[in-house]
Amino acid sequence: MKVLVPVKRVIDYNVKPRVKSDETGVDLANVKMSMNPFCEIAVEEAVRLKEKGVVTEVVAVSIGPAQAQETLRTALAMGADRAILVQTDADLEPLAVAKVLKAVIDEESPNLVVMGKQAIDGDNNATGQMLSALLGWPQASFASKLEIAGDKATVTREVDGGLQTIEAPLPVIITADLRLNEPRYASLPNIMKAKKKPLDAKDIASYGVDIAPRLKVVKVAEPPKRSGGIKVENAADLVAKLKNEAGVL
């Protein structure tokens, strides 16, 4: 069984993003980049399935600039067998990403796709669902537990009311939630081994996919600064301020 794991290069979660002076986007110059945390969880889950003997090959794929090779090397160091970089300098929308991933899947023919539920830069939470629709495959989003038995996947997913367990036939799209697992740290020997694992770089134009944007970013601005809190003497003062000053009651 082959599992495909899409991963994305994003601003490191410990770094505070800065807005460009012309408010056209986020400044990425000289900013530390790393793998999207939810993608790390997806890679970890795929590697665990391989360690259990359920999966025979883990293929990591990323869509982005040449620097995304570093992200793919991280996935290889975690345990992926090989990687594919679909190279582009464009900032793709979720629909375009889903179309490119579909083209990759048509070539690779995996039995399972495990991916992060969302990227921490755009927070769209849409690519997995769109990919499922384009492929005509079942999907299980927000997975907090995954079990593969035969040709079926059993997924426990987090919903507003608690946990929901669903069963879907393979091939299937799984999007990983935060509590699915805790990703491992890549050891130094595995980081060295990852340098020798195959990484195939392809130009996005070779897939013949329409990646034209459907949206236009009008303005990007930082959130307004929050004012400091105040202390009140009693509950009556709190209610009065909430009613007269905050206007929420």
C-alpha positions as semicolon CSV with decimal commas, in nm:
position;residue;x (nm);y (nm);z (nm)
1;M;0,000;0,000;0,000
2;K;0,125;0,345;-0,091
3;V;0,037;0,659;0,106
4;L;0,083;1,011;-0,027
5;V;0,145;1,293;0,221
6;P;0,124;1,655;0,099
7;V;0,334;1,895;0,308
8;K;0,360;2,274;0,301
9;R;0,642;2,516;0,378
10;V;0,513;2,794;0,604
11;I;0,645;3,056;0,844
12;D;0,766;2,882;1,158
13;Y;0,492;2,880;1,423
14;N;0,727;3,046;1,674
15;V;0,777;3,349;1,447
16;K;0,542;3,647;1,456
17;P;0,443;3,736;1,097
18;R;0,509;4,089;0,973
19;V;0,290;4,270;0,723
20;K;0,459;4,433;0,426
21;S;0,479;4,812;0,434
22;D;0,251;4,838;0,128
23;E;-0,004;4,601;0,294
24;T;-0,003;4,362;-0,002
25;G;0,084;4,055;0,202
26;V;0,305;3,901;0,468
27;D;0,678;3,975;0,459
28;L;0,872;3,650;0,406
29;A;1,217;3,805;0,370
30;N;1,472;3,660;0,614
31;V;1,198;3,474;0,801
32;K;1,246;3,125;0,942
33;M;1,035;2,872;0,754
34;S;0,942;2,519;0,853
35;M;0,691;2,243;0,783
36;N;0,331;2,321;0,862
37;P;0,256;2,160;1,204
38;F;-0,051;1,973;1,079
39;C;0,158;1,836;0,790
40;E;0,410;1,707;1,045
41;I;0,127;1,518;1,213
42;A;0,024;1,370;0,877
43;V;0,381;1,256;0,802
44;E;0,409;1,100;1,148
45;E;0,084;0,909;1,100
46;A;0,195;0,778;0,760
47;V;0,530;0,666;0,903
48;R;0,355;0,490;1,193
49;L;0,135;0,304;0,947
50;K;0,449;0,190;0,768
51;E;0,608;0,079;1,096
52;K;0,295;-0,129;1,166
53;G;0,334;-0,300;0,830
54;V;0,011;-0,153;0,692
55;V;0,188;0,075;0,442
56;T;0,483;-0,019;0,222
57;E;0,577;0,324;0,083
58;V;0,537;0,682;0,205
59;V;0,566;0,954;-0,058
60;A;0,586;1,318;0,052
61;V;0,489;1,589;-0,196
62;S;0,514;1,966;-0,171
63;I;0,409;2,248;-0,402
64;G;0,624;2,557;-0,372
65;P;0,960;2,721;-0,441
66;A;1,295;2,545;-0,461
67;Q;1,347;2,610;-0,088
68;A;1,061;2,366;-0,017
69;Q;1,316;2,091;-0,072
70;E;1,427;2,155;0,287
71;T;1,072;2,082;0,404
72;L;1,066;1,761;0,204
73;R;1,403;1,657;0,347
74;T;1,249;1,696;0,692
75;A;0,969;1,461;0,589
76;L;1,228;1,215;0,455
77;A;1,421;1,236;0,782
78;M;1,101;1,157;0,972
79;G;1,062;0,837;0,772
80;A;0,914;0,910;0,428
81;D;1,069;0,697;0,150
82;R;1,084;0,952;-0,131
83;A;0,964;1,300;-0,215
84;I;0,825;1,503;-0,502
85;L;0,857;1,880;-0,534
86;V;0,617;2,052;-0,774
87;Q;0,810;2,373;-0,819
88;T;0,639;2,712;-0,845
89;D;0,697;3,057;-0,700
90;A;0,326;3,141;-0,712
91;D;0,116;3,150;-0,395
92;L;-0,152;2,902;-0,493
93;E;-0,510;2,903;-0,373
94;P;-0,657;2,583;-0,224
95;L;-0,839;2,491;-0,547
96;A;-0,517;2,517;-0,749
97;V;-0,331;2,310;-0,488
98;A;-0,604;2,045;-0,503
99;K;-0,583;2,033;-0,884
100;V;-0,205;1,986;-0,877
101;L;-0,232;1,719;-0,609
102;K;-0,491;1,538;-0,819
103;A;-0,246;1,535;-1,110
104;V;0,025;1,392;-0,884
105;I;-0,215;1,129;-0,748
106;D;-0,314;1,029;-1,101
107;E;0,056;0,956;-1,166
108;E;0,138;0,791;-0,833
109;S;-0,187;0,597;-0,775
110;P;-0,169;0,587;-0,393
111;N;-0,418;0,391;-0,184
112;L;-0,435;0,660;0,084
113;V;-0,374;1,034;0,119
114;V;-0,300;1,172;0,464
115;M;-0,265;1,549;0,493
116;G;-0,293;1,826;0,749
117;K;-0,640;1,967;0,800
118;Q;-0,511;2,320;0,728
119;A;-0,200;2,532;0,692
120;I;-0,124;2,786;0,962
121;D;-0,056;3,063;0,708
122;G;-0,383;3,075;0,513
123;D;-0,599;2,878;0,763
124;N;-0,827;2,783;0,473
125;N;-0,902;2,423;0,573
126;A;-1,022;2,356;0,219
127;T;-0,762;2,164;0,016
128;G;-0,843;1,819;0,150
129;Q;-1,214;1,859;0,088
130;M;-1,159;1,998;-0,263
131;L;-0,918;1,716;-0,346
132;S;-1,176;1,462;-0,235
133;A;-1,436;1,620;-0,464
134;L;-1,199;1,632;-0,764
135;L;-1,098;1,267;-0,721
136;G;-1,442;1,139;-0,626
137;W;-1,288;0,973;-0,320
138;P;-1,443;0,956;0,027
139;Q;-1,296;1,186;0,291
140;A;-1,256;1,188;0,667
141;S;-1,157;1,528;0,797
142;F;-1,035;1,633;1,146
143;A;-0,906;1,283;1,221
144;S;-0,795;1,221;1,581
145;K;-0,750;0,844;1,532
146;L;-0,688;0,634;1,222
147;E;-0,700;0,258;1,176
148;I;-0,653;0,070;0,849
149;A;-0,784;-0,286;0,818
150;G;-0,797;-0,452;0,478
151;D;-0,951;-0,215;0,227
152;K;-1,126;0,004;0,486
153;A;-1,022;0,297;0,701
154;T;-1,184;0,363;1,038
155;V;-1,147;0,723;1,149
156;T;-1,241;0,889;1,474
157;R;-1,297;1,256;1,404
158;E;-1,352;1,554;1,628
159;V;-1,686;1,729;1,589
160;D;-1,858;2,001;1,789
161;G;-2,055;1,753;1,998
162;G;-1,763;1,521;2,077
163;L;-1,619;1,235;1,871
164;Q;-1,759;1,069;1,560
165;T;-1,635;0,736;1,423
166;I;-1,677;0,670;1,052
167;E;-1,568;0,395;0,813
168;A;-1,466;0,454;0,453
169;P;-1,336;0,231;0,173
170;L;-0,989;0,288;0,028
171;P;-0,874;0,499;-0,146
172;V;-0,964;0,780;0,091
173;I;-0,854;1,131;0,187
174;I;-0,767;1,179;0,556
175;T;-0,702;1,523;0,706
176;A;-0,514;1,518;1,035
177;D;-0,623;1,706;1,344
178;L;-0,400;1,817;1,630
179;R;-0,463;1,517;1,856
180;L;-0,398;1,245;1,597
181;N;-0,041;1,200;1,726
182;E;0,273;1,377;1,845
183;P;0,533;1,403;1,565
184;R;0,879;1,265;1,631
185;Y;1,200;1,463;1,615
186;A;1,422;1,359;1,326
187;S;1,745;1,207;1,461
188;L;2,083;1,311;1,321
189;P;2,144;0,972;1,152
190;N;1,804;0,993;0,981
191;I;1,874;1,352;0,872
192;M;2,195;1,229;0,708
193;K;2,014;0,936;0,546
194;A;1,746;1,173;0,414
195;K;2,006;1,348;0,199
196;K;2,043;1,029;-0,005
197;K;1,673;0,954;-0,044
198;P;1,521;1,035;-0,386
199;L;1,365;1,379;-0,429
200;D;1,214;1,443;-0,771
201;A;1,168;1,809;-0,868
202;K;0,912;1,885;-1,139
203;D;0,792;2,208;-1,292
204;I;0,427;2,283;-1,224
205;A;0,371;2,360;-1,593
206;S;0,442;1,995;-1,678
207;Y;0,111;1,895;-1,519
208;G;-0,095;2,124;-1,744
209;V;-0,316;2,236;-1,457
210;D;-0,506;2,565;-1,447
211;I;-0,367;2,744;-1,141
212;A;-0,502;3,091;-1,225
213;P;-0,614;3,270;-0,905
214;R;-0,986;3,323;-0,848
215;L;-0,936;3,570;-0,563
216;K;-0,754;3,899;-0,526
217;V;-0,599;4,014;-0,199
218;V;-0,708;4,375;-0,155
219;K;-0,531;4,449;0,171
220;V;-0,344;4,275;0,451
221;A;-0,331;4,450;0,788
222;E;-0,226;4,360;1,139
223;P;-0,503;4,320;1,397
224;P;-0,566;4,626;1,614
225;K;-0,365;4,636;1,934
226;R;-0,559;4,534;2,242
227;S;-0,588;4,782;2,522
228;G;-0,482;4,685;2,871
229;G;-0,728;4,529;3,112
230;I;-0,873;4,697;3,417
231;K;-0,968;4,584;3,767
232;V;-1,314;4,623;3,912
233;E;-1,416;4,628;4,276
234;N;-1,715;4,400;4,253
235;A;-1,958;4,222;4,023
236;A;-2,187;4,526;4,002
237;D;-1,904;4,738;3,862
238;L;-1,822;4,464;3,611
239;V;-2,181;4,448;3,487
240;A;-2,199;4,827;3,464
241;K;-1,881;4,848;3,256
242;L;-1,988;4,564;3,029
243;K;-2,320;4,738;2,972
244;N;-2,219;5,105;2,950
245;E;-1,862;5,094;2,817
246;A;-1,823;4,768;2,629
247;G;-2,184;4,763;2,510
248;V;-2,206;4,383;2,522
249;L;-2,500;4,356;2,761
